[in-house]
Amino acid sequence: FHPSSPYGISKAASHWLTINYREGYDLYAVCGILFNHESCLRGQDYVTKKIIRGAIQIAEGRMHKLKLGNLDVTRDWGYAPRYVEAMWLMLQQDQPRDYLVCSGSSISLKDFVVKVFEQLNLNFDDHVEIDKSLYRAVDLEKMWGDNSMTKDELNWEYDLSINQLITHLLEDEREFILWQEKVANS
């Protein structure tokens, strides 16, 4: 581990604390080391949520430009509901241990954005603006995981392509927006 943010530091501390309690007190405790897992429940300040919601708003004519930072970073993105399946399987094992949960592949942020816009029949170049002020001071350029142990031991395999992930995110976000509007109007 080499965390580069307070969030990452807290997750690393939690990981080692879990191991300490598992080994020191014989507790059934596991850590799921989850790579970026996306859903419509993501907060507005996360880049994938910003991209998905922004692209939908552009497609609906409610927004024209989406401002983003560094598009060269690569990430291993997956669909949160699939990761929850892996979490459940971790808890069903006879012996507690830690597992890496990821898609096993990565894609650049630029390619992710292009694919989102393509699914909405939008041109990336017409609607995305790079804003250097959105670049992170400390950011990993490339991040992806190897989930082979999780596949082998849990019989779990991430089965969505990046395009399928994006389709799920767009569909879920549209439903989420409708639900939010319904709640706001009731």
Short mmCIF file of N, CA and C in Angstrom, two decimals:
data_model
loop_
_atom_site.label_atom_id
_atom_site.label_comp_id
_atom_site.label_asym_id
_atom_site.label_seq_id
_atom_site.Cartn_x
_atom_site.Cartn_y
_atom_site.Cartn_z
N PHE A 1 0.84 -1.18 0.00
CA PHE A 1 0.00 0.00 0.00
C PHE A 1 0.88 1.24 0.00
N HIS A 2 0.45 2.23 -0.74
CA HIS A 2 1.11 3.53 -0.73
C HIS A 2 0.03 4.59 -0.92
N PRO A 3 -0.78 4.81 0.14
CA PRO A 3 -1.89 5.75 0.00
C PRO A 3 -1.40 7.18 -0.23
N SER A 4 -2.17 7.91 -1.05
CA SER A 4 -1.77 9.28 -1.38
C SER A 4 -2.84 10.30 -1.02
N SER A 5 -3.76 9.91 -0.14
CA SER A 5 -4.80 10.84 0.30
C SER A 5 -5.24 10.45 1.70
N PRO A 6 -5.86 11.37 2.43
CA PRO A 6 -6.38 11.00 3.75
C PRO A 6 -7.35 9.82 3.68
N TYR A 7 -8.15 9.75 2.63
CA TYR A 7 -9.08 8.64 2.44
C TYR A 7 -8.30 7.32 2.32
N GLY A 8 -7.28 7.33 1.48
CA GLY A 8 -6.46 6.13 1.28
C GLY A 8 -5.74 5.72 2.55
N ILE A 9 -5.25 6.70 3.29
CA ILE A 9 -4.56 6.42 4.55
C ILE A 9 -5.52 5.76 5.53
N SER A 10 -6.75 6.27 5.61
CA SER A 10 -7.73 5.68 6.53
C SER A 10 -8.09 4.26 6.13
N LYS A 11 -8.17 4.00 4.82
CA LYS A 11 -8.48 2.65 4.36
C LYS A 11 -7.33 1.69 4.67
N ALA A 12 -6.09 2.14 4.50
CA ALA A 12 -4.94 1.30 4.82
C ALA A 12 -4.91 0.99 6.31
N ALA A 13 -5.18 2.00 7.14
CA ALA A 13 -5.20 1.79 8.59
C ALA A 13 -6.28 0.78 8.97
N SER A 14 -7.45 0.89 8.36
CA SER A 14 -8.54 -0.04 8.63
C SER A 14 -8.16 -1.46 8.22
N HIS A 15 -7.48 -1.57 7.10
CA HIS A 15 -7.03 -2.88 6.61
C HIS A 15 -6.12 -3.55 7.64
N TRP A 16 -5.10 -2.81 8.10
CA TRP A 16 -4.15 -3.39 9.05
C TRP A 16 -4.79 -3.64 10.40
N LEU A 17 -5.74 -2.82 10.79
CA LEU A 17 -6.46 -3.04 12.05
C LEU A 17 -7.29 -4.32 11.97
N THR A 18 -7.91 -4.55 10.82
CA THR A 18 -8.69 -5.78 10.63
C THR A 18 -7.79 -7.00 10.73
N ILE A 19 -6.63 -6.95 10.09
CA ILE A 19 -5.69 -8.07 10.17
C ILE A 19 -5.25 -8.28 11.61
N ASN A 20 -4.97 -7.19 12.32
CA ASN A 20 -4.55 -7.29 13.72
C ASN A 20 -5.60 -8.00 14.56
N TYR A 21 -6.85 -7.63 14.40
CA TYR A 21 -7.92 -8.26 15.18
C TYR A 21 -8.16 -9.71 14.74
N ARG A 22 -8.04 -9.99 13.46
CA ARG A 22 -8.22 -11.36 12.97
C ARG A 22 -7.14 -12.27 13.56
N GLU A 23 -5.90 -11.81 13.50
CA GLU A 23 -4.79 -12.63 13.98
C GLU A 23 -4.65 -12.61 15.50
N GLY A 24 -4.88 -11.46 16.11
CA GLY A 24 -4.66 -11.33 17.54
C GLY A 24 -5.79 -11.83 18.41
N TYR A 25 -7.01 -11.78 17.88
CA TYR A 25 -8.18 -12.16 18.68
C TYR A 25 -9.01 -13.26 18.04
N ASP A 26 -8.47 -13.85 16.99
CA ASP A 26 -9.12 -14.97 16.32
C ASP A 26 -10.55 -14.63 15.88
N LEU A 27 -10.73 -13.42 15.39
CA LEU A 27 -12.04 -12.99 14.89
C LEU A 27 -12.18 -13.36 13.41
N TYR A 28 -13.40 -13.64 13.02
CA TYR A 28 -13.66 -13.83 11.60
C TYR A 28 -13.81 -12.43 11.00
N ALA A 29 -12.75 -11.97 10.38
CA ALA A 29 -12.74 -10.62 9.80
C ALA A 29 -12.01 -10.67 8.46
N VAL A 30 -12.62 -10.09 7.45
CA VAL A 30 -12.02 -10.08 6.12
C VAL A 30 -11.96 -8.65 5.59
N CYS A 31 -11.02 -8.43 4.72
CA CYS A 31 -10.94 -7.14 4.02
C CYS A 31 -11.18 -7.39 2.54
N GLY A 32 -12.09 -6.65 2.00
CA GLY A 32 -12.24 -6.61 0.56
C GLY A 32 -11.50 -5.38 0.08
N ILE A 33 -10.48 -5.61 -0.71
CA ILE A 33 -9.72 -4.49 -1.28
C ILE A 33 -10.37 -4.20 -2.62
N LEU A 34 -11.28 -3.25 -2.59
CA LEU A 34 -12.12 -2.98 -3.76
C LEU A 34 -11.55 -1.83 -4.58
N PHE A 35 -11.38 -2.10 -5.85
CA PHE A 35 -11.01 -1.03 -6.76
C PHE A 35 -12.27 -0.22 -7.06
N ASN A 36 -12.12 0.85 -7.83
CA ASN A 36 -13.24 1.76 -8.08
C ASN A 36 -14.48 0.98 -8.50
N HIS A 37 -15.53 1.10 -7.70
CA HIS A 37 -16.79 0.41 -7.99
C HIS A 37 -17.88 1.47 -8.08
N GLU A 38 -18.54 1.46 -9.22
CA GLU A 38 -19.41 2.57 -9.59
C GLU A 38 -20.89 2.19 -9.54
N SER A 39 -21.70 3.18 -9.18
CA SER A 39 -23.15 3.04 -9.23
C SER A 39 -23.77 4.44 -9.22
N CYS A 40 -25.07 4.49 -9.36
CA CYS A 40 -25.77 5.78 -9.33
C CYS A 40 -25.73 6.39 -7.94
N LEU A 41 -25.32 5.64 -6.95
CA LEU A 41 -25.26 6.15 -5.58
C LEU A 41 -23.96 6.90 -5.28
N ARG A 42 -23.05 6.92 -6.23
CA ARG A 42 -21.82 7.69 -6.07
C ARG A 42 -22.15 9.15 -5.80
N GLY A 43 -21.30 9.80 -5.02
CA GLY A 43 -21.48 11.22 -4.76
C GLY A 43 -21.17 12.05 -5.99
N GLN A 44 -21.72 13.25 -6.03
CA GLN A 44 -21.55 14.14 -7.18
C GLN A 44 -20.10 14.55 -7.43
N ASP A 45 -19.26 14.43 -6.41
CA ASP A 45 -17.88 14.88 -6.56
C ASP A 45 -16.96 13.81 -7.15
N TYR A 46 -17.47 12.62 -7.43
CA TYR A 46 -16.67 11.57 -8.07
C TYR A 46 -16.74 11.74 -9.58
N VAL A 47 -15.61 11.51 -10.23
CA VAL A 47 -15.51 11.82 -11.65
C VAL A 47 -16.46 10.99 -12.50
N THR A 48 -16.65 9.72 -12.18
CA THR A 48 -17.54 8.91 -13.01
C THR A 48 -18.98 9.41 -12.92
N LYS A 49 -19.40 9.77 -11.73
CA LYS A 49 -20.76 10.32 -11.54
C LYS A 49 -20.89 11.63 -12.31
N LYS A 50 -19.86 12.46 -12.21
CA LYS A 50 -19.87 13.76 -12.90
C LYS A 50 -19.98 13.54 -14.42
N ILE A 51 -19.26 12.55 -14.93
CA ILE A 51 -19.28 12.26 -16.37
C ILE A 51 -20.64 11.72 -16.80
N ILE A 52 -21.13 10.73 -16.08
CA ILE A 52 -22.41 10.10 -16.44
C ILE A 52 -23.55 11.12 -16.38
N ARG A 53 -23.64 11.81 -15.26
CA ARG A 53 -24.74 12.78 -15.10
C ARG A 53 -24.57 13.94 -16.09
N GLY A 54 -23.35 14.43 -16.26
CA GLY A 54 -23.11 15.52 -17.20
C GLY A 54 -23.46 15.14 -18.63
N ALA A 55 -23.10 13.94 -19.04
CA ALA A 55 -23.41 13.49 -20.40
C ALA A 55 -24.92 13.37 -20.60
N ILE A 56 -25.62 12.87 -19.59
CA ILE A 56 -27.08 12.79 -19.69
C ILE A 56 -27.68 14.19 -19.82
N GLN A 57 -27.19 15.13 -19.02
CA GLN A 57 -27.70 16.50 -19.09
C GLN A 57 -27.39 17.14 -20.44
N ILE A 58 -26.23 16.85 -21.00
CA ILE A 58 -25.89 17.37 -22.32
C ILE A 58 -26.82 16.77 -23.37
N ALA A 59 -27.05 15.46 -23.28
CA ALA A 59 -27.95 14.79 -24.24
C ALA A 59 -29.36 15.34 -24.16
N GLU A 60 -29.77 15.78 -22.97
CA GLU A 60 -31.11 16.35 -22.79
C GLU A 60 -31.16 17.85 -23.06
N GLY A 61 -30.03 18.45 -23.43
CA GLY A 61 -29.98 19.87 -23.73
C GLY A 61 -29.95 20.78 -22.51
N ARG A 62 -29.70 20.23 -21.33
CA ARG A 62 -29.67 21.03 -20.09
C ARG A 62 -28.27 21.50 -19.74
N MET A 63 -27.29 21.08 -20.51
CA MET A 63 -25.90 21.47 -20.25
C MET A 63 -25.18 21.38 -21.59
N HIS A 64 -24.13 22.19 -21.77
CA HIS A 64 -23.41 22.14 -23.04
C HIS A 64 -21.99 21.61 -22.89
N LYS A 65 -21.29 22.00 -21.83
CA LYS A 65 -19.89 21.61 -21.64
C LYS A 65 -19.70 20.88 -20.32
N LEU A 66 -18.82 19.90 -20.34
CA LEU A 66 -18.43 19.17 -19.15
C LEU A 66 -16.95 19.46 -18.91
N LYS A 67 -16.64 20.04 -17.75
CA LYS A 67 -15.26 20.37 -17.41
C LYS A 67 -14.64 19.22 -16.62
N LEU A 68 -13.49 18.76 -17.12
CA LEU A 68 -12.77 17.66 -16.47
C LEU A 68 -11.30 17.99 -16.35
N GLY A 69 -10.62 17.26 -15.48
CA GLY A 69 -9.19 17.45 -15.27
C GLY A 69 -8.37 16.51 -16.15
N ASN A 70 -7.42 15.82 -15.54
CA ASN A 70 -6.48 14.96 -16.25
C ASN A 70 -7.18 13.72 -16.82
N LEU A 71 -7.24 13.64 -18.13
CA LEU A 71 -7.89 12.51 -18.78
C LEU A 71 -6.94 11.36 -19.08
N ASP A 72 -5.66 11.52 -18.73
CA ASP A 72 -4.67 10.50 -19.04
C ASP A 72 -4.57 9.40 -17.99
N VAL A 73 -5.17 9.60 -16.82
CA VAL A 73 -5.11 8.57 -15.78
C VAL A 73 -5.89 7.33 -16.24
N THR A 74 -5.43 6.17 -15.80
CA THR A 74 -6.17 4.94 -16.09
C THR A 74 -6.64 4.34 -14.77
N ARG A 75 -7.81 3.73 -14.82
CA ARG A 75 -8.40 3.14 -13.63
C ARG A 75 -9.05 1.80 -13.98
N ASP A 76 -9.16 0.99 -12.96
CA ASP A 76 -9.84 -0.30 -13.03
C ASP A 76 -11.23 -0.06 -12.44
N TRP A 77 -12.22 0.19 -13.33
CA TRP A 77 -13.58 0.49 -12.88
C TRP A 77 -14.46 -0.74 -13.00
N GLY A 78 -15.34 -0.92 -12.02
CA GLY A 78 -16.30 -2.01 -12.07
C GLY A 78 -17.65 -1.54 -11.57
N TYR A 79 -18.61 -2.44 -11.65
CA TYR A 79 -20.00 -2.15 -11.29
C TYR A 79 -20.24 -2.60 -9.85
N ALA A 80 -20.62 -1.66 -8.98
CA ALA A 80 -20.75 -1.93 -7.55
C ALA A 80 -21.62 -3.14 -7.22
N PRO A 81 -22.79 -3.34 -7.85
CA PRO A 81 -23.58 -4.52 -7.51
C PRO A 81 -22.83 -5.85 -7.72
N ARG A 82 -21.95 -5.91 -8.72
CA ARG A 82 -21.16 -7.13 -8.93
C ARG A 82 -20.14 -7.30 -7.80
N TYR A 83 -19.61 -6.18 -7.33
CA TYR A 83 -18.63 -6.26 -6.24
C TYR A 83 -19.29 -6.70 -4.94
N VAL A 84 -20.55 -6.33 -4.76
CA VAL A 84 -21.28 -6.76 -3.57
C VAL A 84 -21.42 -8.29 -3.57
N GLU A 85 -21.60 -8.88 -4.75
CA GLU A 85 -21.64 -10.34 -4.84
C GLU A 85 -20.34 -10.95 -4.31
N ALA A 86 -19.21 -10.36 -4.69
CA ALA A 86 -17.91 -10.85 -4.21
C ALA A 86 -17.79 -10.66 -2.69
N MET A 87 -18.29 -9.55 -2.18
CA MET A 87 -18.24 -9.31 -0.73
C MET A 87 -19.01 -10.41 0.02
N TRP A 88 -20.18 -10.74 -0.49
CA TRP A 88 -20.99 -11.78 0.15
C TRP A 88 -20.24 -13.11 0.13
N LEU A 89 -19.62 -13.44 -1.00
CA LEU A 89 -18.87 -14.70 -1.11
C LEU A 89 -17.69 -14.73 -0.13
N MET A 90 -17.04 -13.61 0.09
CA MET A 90 -15.94 -13.55 1.06
C MET A 90 -16.40 -13.99 2.43
N LEU A 91 -17.60 -13.56 2.79
CA LEU A 91 -18.13 -13.85 4.12
C LEU A 91 -18.64 -15.28 4.26
N GLN A 92 -18.70 -16.02 3.16
CA GLN A 92 -19.17 -17.41 3.20
C GLN A 92 -18.02 -18.41 3.32
N GLN A 93 -16.79 -17.94 3.31
CA GLN A 93 -15.63 -18.84 3.35
C GLN A 93 -15.39 -19.37 4.76
N ASP A 94 -14.85 -20.59 4.84
CA ASP A 94 -14.55 -21.18 6.15
C ASP A 94 -13.47 -20.41 6.88
N GLN A 95 -12.45 -20.00 6.15
CA GLN A 95 -11.34 -19.27 6.75
C GLN A 95 -11.35 -17.82 6.27
N PRO A 96 -11.23 -16.88 7.18
CA PRO A 96 -11.21 -15.47 6.76
C PRO A 96 -9.88 -15.11 6.10
N ARG A 97 -9.96 -14.36 5.03
CA ARG A 97 -8.77 -13.81 4.39
C ARG A 97 -9.18 -12.61 3.56
N ASP A 98 -8.21 -11.92 3.04
CA ASP A 98 -8.46 -10.70 2.29
C ASP A 98 -8.47 -11.00 0.79
N TYR A 99 -9.32 -10.28 0.08
CA TYR A 99 -9.47 -10.49 -1.35
C TYR A 99 -9.45 -9.16 -2.10
N LEU A 100 -8.87 -9.22 -3.29
CA LEU A 100 -8.86 -8.09 -4.20
C LEU A 100 -10.08 -8.21 -5.11
N VAL A 101 -10.89 -7.16 -5.16
CA VAL A 101 -12.09 -7.17 -6.00
C VAL A 101 -11.93 -6.06 -7.03
N CYS A 102 -11.87 -6.47 -8.28
CA CYS A 102 -11.64 -5.51 -9.36
C CYS A 102 -12.10 -6.13 -10.67
N SER A 103 -12.08 -5.35 -11.71
CA SER A 103 -12.47 -5.87 -13.02
C SER A 103 -11.31 -6.61 -13.67
N GLY A 104 -10.09 -6.28 -13.28
CA GLY A 104 -8.92 -6.92 -13.86
C GLY A 104 -8.40 -6.22 -15.11
N SER A 105 -9.01 -5.11 -15.47
CA SER A 105 -8.53 -4.35 -16.63
C SER A 105 -8.69 -2.87 -16.33
N SER A 106 -8.00 -2.06 -17.10
CA SER A 106 -8.12 -0.62 -16.86
C SER A 106 -8.33 0.10 -18.19
N ILE A 107 -8.80 1.32 -18.06
CA ILE A 107 -9.08 2.16 -19.22
C ILE A 107 -8.76 3.59 -18.83
N SER A 108 -8.30 4.37 -19.78
CA SER A 108 -8.01 5.77 -19.47
C SER A 108 -9.32 6.53 -19.25
N LEU A 109 -9.21 7.58 -18.48
CA LEU A 109 -10.39 8.41 -18.24
C LEU A 109 -10.91 8.98 -19.56
N LYS A 110 -10.01 9.34 -20.45
CA LYS A 110 -10.45 9.86 -21.75
C LYS A 110 -11.26 8.83 -22.51
N ASP A 111 -10.78 7.58 -22.56
CA ASP A 111 -11.52 6.54 -23.27
C ASP A 111 -12.87 6.28 -22.61
N PHE A 112 -12.90 6.35 -21.28
CA PHE A 112 -14.16 6.18 -20.56
C PHE A 112 -15.16 7.26 -20.99
N VAL A 113 -14.71 8.51 -20.99
CA VAL A 113 -15.58 9.63 -21.36
C VAL A 113 -16.05 9.48 -22.81
N VAL A 114 -15.14 9.15 -23.70
CA VAL A 114 -15.50 8.98 -25.12
C VAL A 114 -16.58 7.92 -25.26
N LYS A 115 -16.43 6.80 -24.56
CA LYS A 115 -17.41 5.71 -24.65
C LYS A 115 -18.78 6.13 -24.08
N VAL A 116 -18.77 6.88 -23.00
CA VAL A 116 -20.04 7.39 -22.45
C VAL A 116 -20.73 8.26 -23.49
N PHE A 117 -19.98 9.18 -24.07
CA PHE A 117 -20.56 10.10 -25.05
C PHE A 117 -21.03 9.35 -26.30
N GLU A 118 -20.27 8.34 -26.73
CA GLU A 118 -20.68 7.55 -27.89
C GLU A 118 -22.01 6.86 -27.64
N GLN A 119 -22.21 6.33 -26.42
CA GLN A 119 -23.47 5.64 -26.12
C GLN A 119 -24.67 6.59 -26.17
N LEU A 120 -24.40 7.88 -26.02
CA LEU A 120 -25.47 8.88 -26.07
C LEU A 120 -25.48 9.63 -27.41
N ASN A 121 -24.71 9.11 -28.38
CA ASN A 121 -24.61 9.72 -29.71
C ASN A 121 -24.15 11.17 -29.64
N LEU A 122 -23.19 11.41 -28.75
CA LEU A 122 -22.61 12.74 -28.59
C LEU A 122 -21.14 12.70 -28.99
N ASN A 123 -20.64 13.84 -29.47
CA ASN A 123 -19.23 13.96 -29.82
C ASN A 123 -18.46 14.51 -28.63
N PHE A 124 -17.52 13.73 -28.16
CA PHE A 124 -16.66 14.10 -27.03
C PHE A 124 -16.04 15.49 -27.23
N ASP A 125 -15.48 15.73 -28.40
CA ASP A 125 -14.77 16.99 -28.66
C ASP A 125 -15.67 18.21 -28.59
N ASP A 126 -16.94 18.04 -28.85
CA ASP A 126 -17.88 19.16 -28.81
C ASP A 126 -18.29 19.56 -27.39
N HIS A 127 -18.12 18.66 -26.44
CA HIS A 127 -18.72 18.89 -25.13
C HIS A 127 -17.79 18.79 -23.93
N VAL A 128 -16.54 18.38 -24.14
CA VAL A 128 -15.62 18.23 -23.00
C VAL A 128 -14.55 19.31 -23.05
N GLU A 129 -14.37 19.94 -21.91
CA GLU A 129 -13.38 21.01 -21.77
C GLU A 129 -12.41 20.61 -20.65
N ILE A 130 -11.12 20.70 -20.93
CA ILE A 130 -10.11 20.38 -19.92
C ILE A 130 -9.87 21.61 -19.06
N ASP A 131 -9.91 21.41 -17.75
CA ASP A 131 -9.69 22.48 -16.78
C ASP A 131 -8.52 22.05 -15.89
N LYS A 132 -7.37 22.69 -16.08
CA LYS A 132 -6.16 22.32 -15.33
C LYS A 132 -6.34 22.47 -13.83
N SER A 133 -7.26 23.33 -13.40
CA SER A 133 -7.48 23.50 -11.96
C SER A 133 -8.12 22.26 -11.34
N LEU A 134 -8.63 21.35 -12.17
CA LEU A 134 -9.23 20.12 -11.67
C LEU A 134 -8.23 18.96 -11.57
N TYR A 135 -6.99 19.21 -12.00
CA TYR A 135 -5.96 18.18 -11.85
C TYR A 135 -5.67 17.98 -10.36
N ARG A 136 -5.47 16.75 -9.95
CA ARG A 136 -5.12 16.47 -8.56
C ARG A 136 -3.63 16.71 -8.36
N ALA A 137 -3.28 17.24 -7.19
CA ALA A 137 -1.87 17.49 -6.87
C ALA A 137 -1.10 16.17 -6.80
N VAL A 138 -1.71 15.17 -6.19
CA VAL A 138 -1.10 13.84 -6.09
C VAL A 138 -2.10 12.85 -6.66
N ASP A 139 -1.71 12.18 -7.73
CA ASP A 139 -2.62 11.23 -8.36
C ASP A 139 -1.82 10.11 -8.99
N LEU A 140 -2.31 8.90 -8.87
CA LEU A 140 -1.69 7.77 -9.55
C LEU A 140 -2.06 7.82 -11.02
N GLU A 141 -1.07 7.66 -11.87
CA GLU A 141 -1.34 7.69 -13.31
C GLU A 141 -2.09 6.44 -13.76
N LYS A 142 -1.63 5.27 -13.28
CA LYS A 142 -2.21 4.00 -13.72
C LYS A 142 -2.58 3.16 -12.51
N MET A 143 -3.77 2.57 -12.55
CA MET A 143 -4.19 1.71 -11.46
C MET A 143 -5.10 0.61 -12.00
N TRP A 144 -4.73 -0.63 -11.74
CA TRP A 144 -5.57 -1.77 -12.06
C TRP A 144 -5.19 -2.92 -11.15
N GLY A 145 -6.06 -3.89 -11.07
CA GLY A 145 -5.83 -4.99 -10.14
C GLY A 145 -5.84 -6.35 -10.80
N ASP A 146 -5.36 -7.32 -10.03
CA ASP A 146 -5.35 -8.72 -10.45
C ASP A 146 -6.30 -9.48 -9.53
N ASN A 147 -7.42 -9.93 -10.06
CA ASN A 147 -8.41 -10.61 -9.23
C ASN A 147 -8.36 -12.12 -9.38
N SER A 148 -7.21 -12.68 -9.80
CA SER A 148 -7.13 -14.12 -10.05
C SER A 148 -7.38 -14.95 -8.79
N MET A 149 -6.88 -14.53 -7.63
CA MET A 149 -7.13 -15.28 -6.40
C MET A 149 -8.63 -15.24 -6.06
N THR A 150 -9.25 -14.10 -6.25
CA THR A 150 -10.68 -13.96 -5.98
C THR A 150 -11.48 -14.88 -6.91
N LYS A 151 -11.08 -14.93 -8.17
CA LYS A 151 -11.73 -15.83 -9.13
C LYS A 151 -11.59 -17.28 -8.69
N ASP A 152 -10.34 -17.66 -8.36
CA ASP A 152 -10.05 -19.06 -8.03
C ASP A 152 -10.71 -19.50 -6.73
N GLU A 153 -10.58 -18.70 -5.69
CA GLU A 153 -11.05 -19.13 -4.37
C GLU A 153 -12.53 -18.88 -4.13
N LEU A 154 -13.08 -17.84 -4.72
CA LEU A 154 -14.49 -17.52 -4.50
C LEU A 154 -15.38 -17.95 -5.67
N ASN A 155 -14.74 -18.40 -6.74
CA ASN A 155 -15.47 -18.73 -7.96
C ASN A 155 -16.29 -17.52 -8.42
N TRP A 156 -15.67 -16.36 -8.32
CA TRP A 156 -16.30 -15.11 -8.71
C TRP A 156 -15.50 -14.51 -9.86
N GLU A 157 -16.20 -14.06 -10.86
CA GLU A 157 -15.51 -13.43 -11.97
C GLU A 157 -16.27 -12.18 -12.39
N TYR A 158 -15.55 -11.11 -12.57
CA TYR A 158 -16.18 -9.89 -13.06
C TYR A 158 -16.50 -10.11 -14.53
N ASP A 159 -17.76 -9.93 -14.91
CA ASP A 159 -18.21 -10.36 -16.23
C ASP A 159 -18.74 -9.24 -17.13
N LEU A 160 -18.45 -8.00 -16.79
CA LEU A 160 -18.94 -6.90 -17.62
C LEU A 160 -17.81 -6.23 -18.38
N SER A 161 -18.06 -5.92 -19.64
CA SER A 161 -17.11 -5.11 -20.41
C SER A 161 -17.28 -3.66 -19.97
N ILE A 162 -16.36 -2.82 -20.38
CA ILE A 162 -16.47 -1.40 -20.03
C ILE A 162 -17.73 -0.80 -20.65
N ASN A 163 -18.08 -1.23 -21.86
CA ASN A 163 -19.31 -0.72 -22.48
C ASN A 163 -20.56 -1.16 -21.73
N GLN A 164 -20.56 -2.40 -21.23
CA GLN A 164 -21.70 -2.87 -20.43
C GLN A 164 -21.79 -2.09 -19.12
N LEU A 165 -20.63 -1.83 -18.50
CA LEU A 165 -20.62 -1.02 -17.28
C LEU A 165 -21.24 0.34 -17.54
N ILE A 166 -20.81 0.98 -18.61
CA ILE A 166 -21.32 2.32 -18.94
C ILE A 166 -22.83 2.27 -19.21
N THR A 167 -23.28 1.25 -19.91
CA THR A 167 -24.72 1.10 -20.17
C THR A 167 -25.49 1.01 -18.85
N HIS A 168 -25.00 0.18 -17.92
CA HIS A 168 -25.64 0.07 -16.60
C HIS A 168 -25.66 1.43 -15.89
N LEU A 169 -24.52 2.12 -15.91
CA LEU A 169 -24.43 3.39 -15.20
C LEU A 169 -25.39 4.43 -15.79
N LEU A 170 -25.48 4.48 -17.11
CA LEU A 170 -26.39 5.43 -17.75
C LEU A 170 -27.85 5.09 -17.43
N GLU A 171 -28.21 3.82 -17.52
CA GLU A 171 -29.59 3.41 -17.22
C GLU A 171 -29.93 3.68 -15.76
N ASP A 172 -29.01 3.29 -14.86
CA ASP A 172 -29.25 3.49 -13.43
C ASP A 172 -29.36 4.97 -13.08
N GLU A 173 -28.51 5.78 -13.70
CA GLU A 173 -28.52 7.22 -13.40
C GLU A 173 -29.82 7.86 -13.87
N ARG A 174 -30.29 7.46 -15.03
CA ARG A 174 -31.57 8.00 -15.52
C ARG A 174 -32.70 7.66 -14.55
N GLU A 175 -32.73 6.42 -14.08
CA GLU A 175 -33.75 6.02 -13.11
C GLU A 175 -33.59 6.79 -11.80
N PHE A 176 -32.35 6.99 -11.39
CA PHE A 176 -32.06 7.71 -10.15
C PHE A 176 -32.52 9.17 -10.26
N ILE A 177 -32.28 9.79 -11.41
CA ILE A 177 -32.72 11.17 -11.63
C ILE A 177 -34.25 11.25 -11.56
N LEU A 178 -34.93 10.31 -12.19
CA LEU A 178 -36.40 10.29 -12.14
C LEU A 178 -36.89 10.13 -10.71
N TRP A 179 -36.26 9.26 -9.95
CA TRP A 179 -36.63 9.06 -8.55
C TRP A 179 -36.41 10.33 -7.74
N GLN A 180 -35.25 10.99 -7.96
CA GLN A 180 -34.97 12.24 -7.24
C GLN A 180 -36.01 13.31 -7.56
N GLU A 181 -36.39 13.42 -8.83
CA GLU A 181 -37.40 14.40 -9.22
C GLU A 181 -38.75 14.07 -8.59
N LYS A 182 -39.09 12.79 -8.54
CA LYS A 182 -40.36 12.37 -7.93
C LYS A 182 -40.38 12.72 -6.45
N VAL A 183 -39.28 12.45 -5.76
CA VAL A 183 -39.19 12.76 -4.33
C VAL A 183 -39.28 14.27 -4.11
N ALA A 184 -38.58 15.03 -4.95
CA ALA A 184 -38.58 16.49 -4.81
C ALA A 184 -39.97 17.09 -5.04
N ASN A 185 -40.76 16.44 -5.87
CA ASN A 185 -42.10 16.96 -6.20
C ASN A 185 -43.22 16.39 -5.34
N SER A 186 -42.87 15.55 -4.38
CA SER A 186 -43.95 14.97 -3.55
C SER A 186 -44.09 15.65 -2.21
#
